[in-house]
mmCIF file of C-alpha atoms in Angstrom:
data_model
loop_
_atom_site.group_PDB
_atom_site.id
_atom_site.type_symbol
_atom_site.label_atom_id
_atom_site.label_comp_id
_atom_site.label_asym_id
_atom_site.label_seq_id
_atom_site.Cartn_x
_atom_site.Cartn_y
_atom_site.Cartn_z
ATOM 1 C CA MET A 1 50.292 15.490 -27.027
ATOM 2 C CA LYS A 2 48.605 12.082 -27.042
ATOM 3 C CA LYS A 3 44.840 12.078 -27.266
ATOM 4 C CA PHE A 4 42.702 9.919 -25.018
ATOM 5 C CA THR A 5 41.085 7.005 -26.845
ATOM 6 C CA LYS A 6 37.514 6.507 -25.811
ATOM 7 C CA PRO A 7 36.682 2.849 -25.201
ATOM 8 C CA ALA A 8 33.520 3.273 -27.267
ATOM 9 C CA GLN A 9 35.557 2.021 -30.189
ATOM 10 C CA VAL A 10 35.823 -1.391 -28.501
ATOM 11 C CA LYS A 11 32.930 -3.729 -29.246
ATOM 12 C CA SER A 12 31.448 -5.203 -26.116
ATOM 13 C CA SER A 13 29.767 -8.582 -25.795
ATOM 14 C CA TYR A 14 27.797 -7.331 -22.820
ATOM 15 C CA LYS A 15 25.297 -5.109 -24.660
ATOM 16 C CA ALA A 16 22.544 -7.462 -23.507
ATOM 17 C CA TRP A 17 22.974 -6.018 -20.025
ATOM 18 C CA GLN A 18 21.639 -2.645 -21.080
ATOM 19 C CA LEU A 19 18.310 -1.893 -19.499
ATOM 20 C CA GLN A 20 15.636 -0.905 -21.981
ATOM 21 C CA PRO A 21 12.622 1.074 -20.739
ATOM 22 C CA VAL A 22 9.197 -0.523 -21.121
ATOM 23 C CA LEU A 23 6.858 1.991 -22.735
ATOM 24 C CA VAL A 24 3.098 1.555 -22.465
ATOM 25 C CA SER A 25 0.881 3.414 -24.926
ATOM 26 C CA GLU A 26 -2.089 5.365 -23.647
ATOM 27 C CA SER A 27 -4.188 3.432 -26.159
ATOM 28 C CA ALA A 28 -3.085 0.053 -24.776
ATOM 29 C CA SER A 29 -5.764 -2.332 -23.625
ATOM 30 C CA PRO A 30 -6.763 -2.348 -19.936
ATOM 31 C CA ASP A 31 -5.322 -5.867 -19.550
ATOM 32 C CA THR A 32 -1.945 -4.686 -20.865
ATOM 33 C CA LYS A 33 -1.917 -1.724 -18.491
ATOM 34 C CA LYS A 34 -2.730 -3.986 -15.534
ATOM 35 C CA THR A 35 0.442 -5.963 -16.149
ATOM 36 C CA GLN A 36 2.588 -2.834 -15.702
ATOM 37 C CA PRO A 37 3.583 -2.308 -12.053
ATOM 38 C CA LYS A 38 2.855 1.098 -10.550
ATOM 39 C CA LEU A 39 5.821 2.308 -8.553
ATOM 40 C CA ASN A 40 4.992 3.534 -5.113
ATOM 41 C CA ASP A 41 6.826 6.724 -4.122
ATOM 42 C CA GLU A 42 7.793 5.298 -0.753
ATOM 43 C CA TRP A 43 8.997 2.097 -2.379
ATOM 44 C CA GLN A 44 11.166 4.080 -4.798
ATOM 45 C CA LYS A 45 12.720 6.018 -1.938
ATOM 46 C CA ASN A 46 13.486 2.798 -0.079
ATOM 47 C CA LEU A 47 14.984 1.294 -3.241
ATOM 48 C CA VAL A 48 17.287 4.267 -3.726
ATOM 49 C CA THR A 49 18.301 4.125 -0.079
ATOM 50 C CA ARG A 50 19.095 0.421 -0.300
ATOM 51 C CA LEU A 51 20.953 0.942 -3.538
ATOM 52 C CA SER A 52 23.109 3.659 -1.994
ATOM 53 C CA LEU A 53 24.068 1.239 0.790
ATOM 54 C CA LEU A 54 25.552 -1.116 -1.798
ATOM 55 C CA GLN A 55 28.266 1.315 -2.860
ATOM 56 C CA LEU A 56 31.756 -0.103 -2.382
ATOM 57 C CA ASP A 57 30.192 -3.285 -0.920
ATOM 58 C CA ASP A 58 32.652 -6.011 -1.847
ATOM 59 C CA GLY A 59 30.318 -8.751 -0.580
ATOM 60 C CA THR A 60 27.519 -8.112 -3.082
ATOM 61 C CA SER A 61 29.533 -6.661 -5.972
ATOM 62 C CA ASP A 62 29.963 -8.563 -9.221
ATOM 63 C CA VAL A 63 32.469 -6.189 -10.827
ATOM 64 C CA ASP A 64 35.848 -4.823 -9.772
ATOM 65 C CA ILE A 65 37.016 -1.624 -11.466
ATOM 66 C CA ILE A 66 40.801 -1.654 -11.766
ATOM 67 C CA VAL A 67 42.422 1.750 -11.272
ATOM 68 C CA GLY A 68 46.176 1.319 -11.395
ATOM 69 C CA GLU A 69 46.969 -0.976 -8.456
ATOM 70 C CA HIS A 70 43.607 -0.368 -6.755
ATOM 71 C CA LYS A 71 40.199 -2.013 -7.085
ATOM 72 C CA ILE A 72 36.767 -0.460 -6.676
ATOM 73 C CA PRO A 73 33.913 -2.968 -6.104
ATOM 74 C CA SER A 74 30.748 -2.194 -8.030
ATOM 75 C CA HIS A 75 27.684 -3.693 -9.709
ATOM 76 C CA LYS A 76 27.335 -4.103 -13.445
ATOM 77 C CA THR A 77 23.710 -2.983 -13.460
ATOM 78 C CA VAL A 78 24.606 0.249 -11.695
ATOM 79 C CA LEU A 79 27.449 0.862 -14.147
ATOM 80 C CA LEU A 80 25.189 0.302 -17.152
ATOM 81 C CA LEU A 81 22.548 2.651 -15.773
ATOM 82 C CA ASN A 82 25.181 5.398 -15.852
ATOM 83 C CA SER A 83 27.547 4.418 -18.683
ATOM 84 C CA ASP A 84 27.655 1.311 -20.842
ATOM 85 C CA LEU A 85 31.132 2.398 -22.036
ATOM 86 C CA LEU A 86 32.616 1.206 -18.778
ATOM 87 C CA THR A 87 31.848 -2.336 -19.915
ATOM 88 C CA ALA A 88 33.344 -1.807 -23.380
ATOM 89 C CA GLY A 89 36.988 -1.490 -22.417
ATOM 90 C CA GLU A 90 39.475 -3.998 -21.034
ATOM 91 C CA ILE A 91 37.202 -6.660 -19.479
ATOM 92 C CA SER A 92 38.304 -9.940 -17.963
ATOM 93 C CA TYR A 93 36.965 -12.546 -15.535
ATOM 94 C CA ASN A 94 38.724 -13.345 -12.290
ATOM 95 C CA SER A 95 38.005 -16.987 -11.432
ATOM 96 C CA LYS A 96 39.318 -16.545 -7.911
ATOM 97 C CA SER A 97 36.995 -13.678 -6.962
ATOM 98 C CA GLN A 98 34.358 -14.828 -9.469
ATOM 99 C CA LYS A 99 33.955 -11.257 -10.624
ATOM 100 C CA MET A 100 34.381 -9.331 -13.816
ATOM 101 C CA GLU A 101 37.302 -6.945 -13.820
ATOM 102 C CA ILE A 102 37.161 -3.704 -15.797
ATOM 103 C CA GLU A 103 40.517 -2.024 -16.287
ATOM 104 C CA LEU A 104 40.317 1.726 -16.825
ATOM 105 C CA LEU A 105 42.424 3.671 -19.295
ATOM 106 C CA PRO A 106 46.017 4.263 -18.090
ATOM 107 C CA GLU A 107 45.319 8.006 -17.814
ATOM 108 C CA PHE A 108 43.236 7.310 -14.698
ATOM 109 C CA SER A 109 45.837 5.261 -12.814
ATOM 110 C CA ALA A 110 46.829 8.243 -10.662
ATOM 111 C CA MET A 111 43.216 9.363 -10.104
ATOM 112 C CA PHE A 112 41.952 6.644 -7.760
ATOM 113 C CA GLU A 113 40.182 8.958 -5.295
ATOM 114 C CA ILE A 114 38.406 10.852 -8.067
ATOM 115 C CA VAL A 115 37.298 7.634 -9.780
ATOM 116 C CA LYS A 116 36.037 6.239 -6.461
ATOM 117 C CA THR A 117 34.048 9.426 -5.870
ATOM 118 C CA VAL A 118 32.498 9.148 -9.334
ATOM 119 C CA ILE A 119 31.553 5.471 -8.879
ATOM 120 C CA GLN A 120 29.949 6.295 -5.534
ATOM 121 C CA SER A 121 27.880 8.988 -7.253
ATOM 122 C CA PHE A 122 26.442 6.296 -9.537
ATOM 123 C CA TYR A 123 24.622 4.931 -6.479
ATOM 124 C CA THR A 124 23.451 8.231 -5.009
ATOM 125 C CA GLY A 125 23.234 10.702 -7.916
ATOM 126 C CA LYS A 126 25.185 13.164 -5.781
ATOM 127 C CA ILE A 127 28.758 14.387 -6.149
ATOM 128 C CA SER A 128 30.732 17.336 -4.837
ATOM 129 C CA VAL A 129 32.523 19.080 -7.700
ATOM 130 C CA SER A 130 35.188 21.658 -6.853
ATOM 131 C CA HIS A 131 37.999 23.480 -8.632
ATOM 132 C CA GLU A 132 40.356 20.804 -7.328
ATOM 133 C CA ASN A 133 38.573 17.779 -8.812
ATOM 134 C CA ALA A 134 36.549 19.273 -11.691
ATOM 135 C CA LYS A 135 39.099 18.489 -14.420
ATOM 136 C CA GLY A 136 39.473 14.874 -13.310
ATOM 137 C CA ILE A 137 35.727 14.304 -12.989
ATOM 138 C CA TYR A 138 35.034 15.913 -16.365
ATOM 139 C CA LYS A 139 37.780 13.859 -17.975
ATOM 140 C CA PHE A 140 36.312 10.608 -16.615
ATOM 141 C CA ALA A 141 32.730 11.565 -17.486
ATOM 142 C CA SER A 142 33.730 12.559 -21.005
ATOM 143 C CA CYS A 143 35.835 9.451 -21.698
ATOM 144 C CA TYR A 144 33.121 7.119 -20.433
ATOM 145 C CA SER A 145 30.088 9.150 -21.589
ATOM 146 C CA VAL A 146 28.505 9.841 -18.211
ATOM 147 C CA SER A 147 26.256 12.549 -19.626
ATOM 148 C CA TRP A 148 24.645 13.754 -16.411
ATOM 149 C CA LEU A 149 28.074 14.219 -14.862
ATOM 150 C CA THR A 150 29.542 16.156 -17.814
ATOM 151 C CA GLU A 151 26.533 18.481 -17.722
ATOM 152 C CA GLN A 152 26.982 19.094 -14.000
ATOM 153 C CA THR A 153 30.753 19.629 -14.227
ATOM 154 C CA PHE A 154 30.948 21.781 -17.378
ATOM 155 C CA PRO A 155 29.699 25.086 -15.826
ATOM 156 C CA ILE A 156 32.318 24.786 -13.091
ATOM 157 C CA LEU A 157 35.129 24.211 -15.607
ATOM 158 C CA LYS A 158 33.872 27.120 -17.704
ATOM 159 C CA GLY A 159 34.024 29.402 -14.679
ATOM 160 C CA MET A 160 37.612 28.323 -14.002
ATOM 161 C CA ILE A 161 38.991 29.622 -17.319
ATOM 162 C CA ASN A 162 41.463 32.457 -16.797
ATOM 163 C CA ALA A 163 45.008 33.439 -17.760
ATOM 164 C CA GLN A 164 46.510 30.897 -15.344
ATOM 165 C CA THR A 165 44.316 27.941 -16.313
ATOM 166 C CA PHE A 166 43.664 28.595 -20.007
ATOM 167 C CA ALA A 167 46.511 26.486 -21.396
ATOM 168 C CA GLU A 168 45.674 23.490 -19.201
ATOM 169 C CA LEU A 169 41.917 23.600 -19.890
ATOM 170 C CA PHE A 170 42.442 24.267 -23.588
ATOM 171 C CA ASP A 171 44.716 21.205 -23.764
ATOM 172 C CA LEU A 172 42.104 19.159 -21.898
ATOM 173 C CA ALA A 173 39.451 20.225 -24.416
ATOM 174 C CA GLN A 174 41.647 19.199 -27.361
ATOM 175 C CA ASN A 175 42.670 15.878 -25.818
ATOM 176 C CA LEU A 176 39.028 15.008 -25.181
ATOM 177 C CA SER A 177 37.874 16.419 -28.575
ATOM 178 C CA CYS A 178 35.363 18.470 -26.614
ATOM 179 C CA LYS A 179 33.934 21.243 -28.807
ATOM 180 C CA SER A 180 31.909 22.907 -26.049
ATOM 181 C CA LEU A 181 34.927 23.316 -23.759
ATOM 182 C CA THR A 182 37.085 24.454 -26.692
ATOM 183 C CA THR A 183 34.536 27.144 -27.546
ATOM 184 C CA ALA A 184 34.272 28.212 -23.897
ATOM 185 C CA CYS A 185 38.060 28.643 -23.730
ATOM 186 C CA LEU A 186 38.242 30.653 -26.949
ATOM 187 C CA GLN A 187 35.379 32.915 -25.881
ATOM 188 C CA LYS A 188 37.396 33.829 -22.780
ATOM 189 C CA PHE A 189 40.482 34.555 -24.895
ATOM 190 C CA ASP A 190 40.522 38.350 -24.602
ATOM 191 C CA GLU A 191 43.374 40.858 -24.860
ATOM 192 C CA LYS A 192 44.305 40.588 -21.185
ATOM 193 C CA LEU A 193 44.407 36.786 -21.263
ATOM 194 C CA ALA A 194 46.333 36.804 -24.548
ATOM 195 C CA ALA A 195 48.969 39.180 -23.148
ATOM 196 C CA ALA A 196 49.431 37.072 -20.019
ATOM 197 C CA MET A 197 49.583 33.806 -21.912
ATOM 198 C CA THR A 198 51.948 34.869 -24.689
ATOM 199 C CA SER A 199 54.399 36.283 -22.154
ATOM 200 C CA THR A 200 55.089 32.772 -20.836
ATOM 201 C CA PRO A 201 57.480 30.137 -22.235
ATOM 202 C CA GLU A 202 54.508 27.777 -22.564
ATOM 203 C CA TRP A 203 53.114 29.816 -25.458
ATOM 204 C CA LEU A 204 56.365 29.599 -27.389
ATOM 205 C CA GLU A 205 56.301 25.807 -27.049
ATOM 206 C CA GLN A 206 52.642 25.346 -28.002
ATOM 207 C CA ASP A 207 52.191 22.853 -30.814
ATOM 208 C CA TYR A 208 51.193 24.033 -34.288
ATOM 209 C CA TYR A 209 47.628 22.707 -34.125
ATOM 210 C CA ARG A 210 46.803 24.645 -30.951
ATOM 211 C CA VAL A 211 48.163 27.876 -32.464
ATOM 212 C CA LYS A 212 46.294 27.255 -35.714
ATOM 213 C CA LEU A 213 43.030 26.625 -33.876
ATOM 214 C CA ILE A 214 43.364 29.927 -32.011
ATOM 215 C CA SER A 215 44.333 31.826 -35.179
ATOM 216 C CA LEU A 216 41.275 30.454 -37.015
ATOM 217 C CA SER A 217 38.761 31.111 -34.262
ATOM 218 C CA THR A 218 36.034 33.739 -34.576
ATOM 219 C CA ASP A 219 35.261 33.360 -30.853
ATOM 220 C CA VAL A 220 38.417 35.106 -29.618
ATOM 221 C CA GLN A 221 37.996 38.602 -28.208
ATOM 222 C CA ILE A 222 41.248 40.299 -29.225
ATOM 223 C CA PRO A 223 42.179 42.974 -31.798
ATOM 224 C CA GLU A 224 43.549 41.513 -35.017
ATOM 225 C CA ILE A 225 46.928 43.196 -34.595
ATOM 226 C CA LYS A 226 47.329 41.261 -31.322
ATOM 227 C CA MET A 227 46.523 38.015 -33.096
ATOM 228 C CA PHE A 228 49.179 38.892 -35.676
ATOM 229 C CA GLU A 229 51.740 39.595 -32.939
ATOM 230 C CA MET A 230 50.964 36.301 -31.186
ATOM 231 C CA VAL A 231 51.459 34.246 -34.339
ATOM 232 C CA CYS A 232 54.653 36.116 -35.228
ATOM 233 C CA LYS A 233 56.090 35.633 -31.767
ATOM 234 C CA TRP A 234 55.435 31.887 -31.997
ATOM 235 C CA LEU A 235 57.044 31.697 -35.470
ATOM 236 C CA ASP A 236 60.071 33.777 -34.449
ATOM 237 C CA HIS A 237 60.851 31.475 -31.511
ATOM 238 C CA LYS A 238 62.004 28.725 -33.893
ATOM 239 C CA PRO A 239 62.264 30.384 -37.313
ATOM 240 C CA LEU A 240 64.019 27.571 -39.158
ATOM 241 C CA GLU A 241 61.822 24.836 -37.752
ATOM 242 C CA ARG A 242 58.544 26.748 -38.247
ATOM 243 C CA ASN A 243 59.316 28.412 -41.562
ATOM 244 C CA SER A 244 57.128 25.975 -43.502
ATOM 245 C CA LEU A 245 54.158 26.719 -41.223
ATOM 246 C CA SER A 246 54.274 30.500 -41.553
ATOM 247 C CA LEU A 247 51.972 31.006 -44.547
ATOM 248 C CA SER A 248 49.406 28.544 -43.200
ATOM 249 C CA LEU A 249 49.137 30.513 -39.945
ATOM 250 C CA LEU A 250 49.469 34.052 -41.282
ATOM 251 C CA SER A 251 46.811 33.417 -43.934
ATOM 252 C CA ASN A 252 44.332 33.161 -41.051
ATOM 253 C CA ILE A 253 44.952 36.779 -40.070
ATOM 254 C CA HIS A 254 42.240 39.247 -41.133
ATOM 255 C CA PHE A 255 44.621 41.990 -42.219
ATOM 256 C CA ASP A 256 41.720 44.236 -43.266
ATOM 257 C CA LEU A 257 40.793 44.500 -39.569
ATOM 258 C CA ILE A 258 44.139 46.101 -38.729
ATOM 259 C CA ASP A 259 44.240 49.900 -38.786
ATOM 260 C CA HIS A 260 46.641 51.495 -41.253
ATOM 261 C CA THR A 261 49.129 52.759 -38.694
ATOM 262 C CA ASN A 262 49.726 49.242 -37.407
ATOM 263 C CA LEU A 263 49.538 47.820 -40.905
ATOM 264 C CA ILE A 264 52.479 49.974 -41.975
ATOM 265 C CA ASN A 265 54.516 50.187 -38.775
ATOM 266 C CA GLN A 266 54.168 46.589 -37.634
ATOM 267 C CA VAL A 267 52.808 44.263 -40.293
ATOM 268 C CA PHE A 268 54.840 45.477 -43.264
ATOM 269 C CA THR A 269 57.952 45.898 -41.134
ATOM 270 C CA TRP A 270 57.746 42.356 -39.792
ATOM 271 C CA ILE A 271 57.071 40.824 -43.209
ATOM 272 C CA ASN A 272 60.024 42.743 -44.679
ATOM 273 C CA ASN A 273 62.508 41.875 -41.926
ATOM 274 C CA SER A 274 61.485 38.522 -40.490
ATOM 275 C CA ASN A 275 63.756 35.481 -40.565
ATOM 276 C CA SER A 276 60.717 33.252 -40.047
ATOM 277 C CA ILE A 277 59.562 33.416 -43.680
ATOM 278 C CA ASP A 278 61.322 32.890 -46.987
ATOM 279 C CA ASP A 279 61.082 35.319 -49.905
ATOM 280 C CA LYS A 280 58.346 33.349 -51.663
ATOM 281 C CA VAL A 281 56.119 33.547 -48.584
ATOM 282 C CA ARG A 282 57.160 37.171 -48.114
ATOM 283 C CA LEU A 283 55.840 38.115 -51.565
ATOM 284 C CA ASN A 284 52.604 36.179 -51.019
ATOM 285 C CA LEU A 285 52.040 38.009 -47.749
ATOM 286 C CA PHE A 286 52.709 41.379 -49.362
ATOM 287 C CA LYS A 287 49.989 40.594 -51.896
ATOM 288 C CA ILE A 288 47.531 39.450 -49.230
ATOM 289 C CA VAL A 289 48.152 42.534 -47.084
ATOM 290 C CA SER A 290 47.913 44.775 -50.134
ATOM 291 C CA THR A 291 44.529 43.257 -50.973
ATOM 292 C CA ALA A 292 43.333 43.862 -47.434
ATOM 293 C CA SER A 293 44.509 47.470 -47.465
ATOM 294 C CA GLN A 294 42.578 48.165 -50.691
ATOM 295 C CA LYS A 295 39.434 46.480 -49.370
ATOM 296 C CA ASN A 296 39.567 48.620 -46.266
ATOM 297 C CA LYS A 297 41.118 51.911 -47.365
ATOM 298 C CA LEU A 298 40.215 53.814 -44.228
ATOM 299 C CA GLY A 299 40.799 50.914 -41.854
ATOM 300 C CA TYR A 300 38.608 49.691 -39.014
ATOM 301 C CA PRO A 301 38.904 51.480 -35.665
ATOM 302 C CA ALA A 302 41.915 50.458 -33.599
ATOM 303 C CA GLY A 303 41.066 47.464 -31.444
ATOM 304 C CA PHE A 304 38.321 46.158 -33.729
ATOM 305 C CA SER A 305 38.226 42.355 -33.410
ATOM 306 C CA ARG A 306 37.036 39.588 -35.691
ATOM 307 C CA SER A 307 34.415 38.541 -33.143
ATOM 308 C CA LYS A 308 32.547 41.773 -33.924
ATOM 309 C CA LEU A 309 32.123 40.893 -37.570
ATOM 310 C CA SER A 310 28.956 39.213 -38.788
ATOM 311 C CA THR A 311 29.303 35.737 -40.252
ATOM 312 C CA GLN A 312 28.798 37.161 -43.715
ATOM 313 C CA GLU A 313 31.449 39.863 -43.289
ATOM 314 C CA SER A 314 33.920 37.384 -41.827
ATOM 315 C CA ALA A 315 33.433 34.979 -44.727
ATOM 316 C CA SER A 316 33.830 37.810 -47.205
ATOM 317 C CA SER A 317 37.026 38.992 -45.513
ATOM 318 C CA THR A 318 38.565 35.526 -45.573
ATOM 319 C CA SER A 319 37.683 35.056 -49.233
ATOM 320 C CA SER A 320 39.089 38.436 -50.177
ATOM 321 C CA THR A 321 42.407 38.100 -48.360
ATOM 322 C CA SER A 322 42.990 34.691 -49.892
ATOM 323 C CA SER A 323 42.727 35.832 -53.522
ATOM 324 C CA THR A 324 45.501 37.035 -55.830
ATOM 325 C CA VAL A 325 45.197 40.683 -56.777
ATOM 326 C CA SER A 326 47.096 43.538 -58.326
ATOM 327 C CA THR A 327 50.180 44.663 -56.451
ATOM 328 C CA ALA A 328 49.153 48.297 -56.537
ATOM 329 C CA SER A 329 48.796 49.645 -53.000
ATOM 330 C CA SER A 330 48.176 53.371 -53.314
ATOM 331 C CA SER A 331 45.958 53.388 -50.212
ATOM 332 C CA ILE A 332 48.999 53.026 -47.964
ATOM 333 C CA GLY A 333 51.325 55.089 -50.101
ATOM 334 C CA PHE A 334 53.666 52.313 -51.267
ATOM 335 C CA SER A 335 54.369 50.703 -54.613
ATOM 336 C CA PHE A 336 55.707 47.168 -54.906
ATOM 337 C CA GLY A 337 57.261 47.813 -58.288
ATOM 338 C CA SER A 338 59.631 45.081 -59.397
ATOM 339 C CA VAL A 339 60.848 42.910 -56.554
ATOM 340 C CA ASN A 340 64.012 40.929 -57.024
ATOM 341 C CA THR A 341 63.766 37.596 -55.205
ATOM 342 C CA ASN A 342 67.386 36.681 -55.800
ATOM 343 C CA PRO A 343 68.823 36.266 -52.286
ATOM 344 C CA ASN A 344 72.240 37.421 -53.479
ATOM 345 C CA SER A 345 70.890 40.725 -54.700
ATOM 346 C CA GLN A 346 70.712 43.752 -52.402
ATOM 347 C CA SER A 347 68.451 45.793 -54.656
ATOM 348 C CA ASN A 348 64.652 45.565 -54.551
ATOM 349 C CA SER A 349 63.534 48.657 -56.377
ATOM 350 C CA GLY A 350 60.037 49.826 -55.563
ATOM 351 C CA LEU A 351 59.613 47.998 -52.243
ATOM 352 C CA PHE A 352 58.974 50.701 -49.647
ATOM 353 C CA GLY A 353 60.125 53.243 -52.209
ATOM 354 C CA SER A 354 63.453 52.867 -53.982
ATOM 355 C CA GLY A 355 66.757 51.709 -52.595
ATOM 356 C CA PRO A 356 68.248 48.540 -51.135
ATOM 357 C CA THR A 357 66.252 46.216 -48.890
ATOM 358 C CA ASN A 358 68.151 43.505 -47.027
ATOM 359 C CA PHE A 359 65.660 40.749 -46.256
ATOM 360 C CA GLY A 360 66.039 38.851 -43.021
ATOM 361 C CA ASN A 361 68.897 40.686 -41.310
ATOM 362 C CA THR A 362 67.097 43.133 -39.038
ATOM 363 C CA GLY A 363 65.645 40.534 -36.707
ATOM 364 C CA SER A 364 62.124 40.055 -35.409
ATOM 365 C CA LEU A 365 59.857 42.883 -34.405
ATOM 366 C CA PHE A 366 58.343 40.836 -31.612
ATOM 367 C CA GLY A 367 61.286 38.725 -30.468
#
């Protein structure tokens, strides 16, 4: 999915417009202090009132904001008081209207009413944020660095995160490169939300980077076996296409957090039978899981999640499961023995005891 490009990357020749505050030191001379005007409270109120009357006033405006086929009249000083990035994008001068024209990013072409509401708030400092317009307002405020508006909108977006809205808000967070919203989404990612989300076709079509981000997160609130199932289900949907991504994703699983019953009945069974991994990856995973089983011989309680680990324990677990160790796995009662990786051979003595093991023909455990 295409990311939004913030116009901050565009150098503007209008930086001189920015208003810089005049600071007067307490130790300044009396003559210096006399030159600084004291703002009367009543005067300030009248100024704000007059300023609010200028909103959408085409007669006094010196800037037109272009939103698709629509124009919103505004004032450059008001824009700069809220966001100088609005003057750093596509700027031109219309000789007929004798105004500057600021063309917004194409993503906002269908959001005229929301943009108009935001521009009006620049004059009044007030805006009504609801579940219906929160995403659009936050998107505009984030793209154009309207800090007061992102702060006001964020709590509402955070409260909107649930099983139905997670995918959309998580995508919004990634497209805007917004760490705070990403974290808020992942912190809401519990077992109930995970079950609802992974049961939809949208999960199966998620891109690799979204799945990787979830599999790496220590903010998620789900048991590790559920994380394993989610990743496997995504891999099994397109086994040939996603084969090369399997080790990268499955290496993020904290196998030592999975109790031994699930480790044997689900993890080992899937690794042994899955069409989503080749034999080289299969052997690497057997080693990683074997390491985890030795590190945690008794297993954590069922349902124990990575979010409950301390930072130190989590780092230690990741380091341990990534290392190469002996293939002995007495803690789960199996011996790897000598594994034949020849795909034409039916015999893999020692893997799950003795006897033939036919890799890849029994299908997916989670398909």
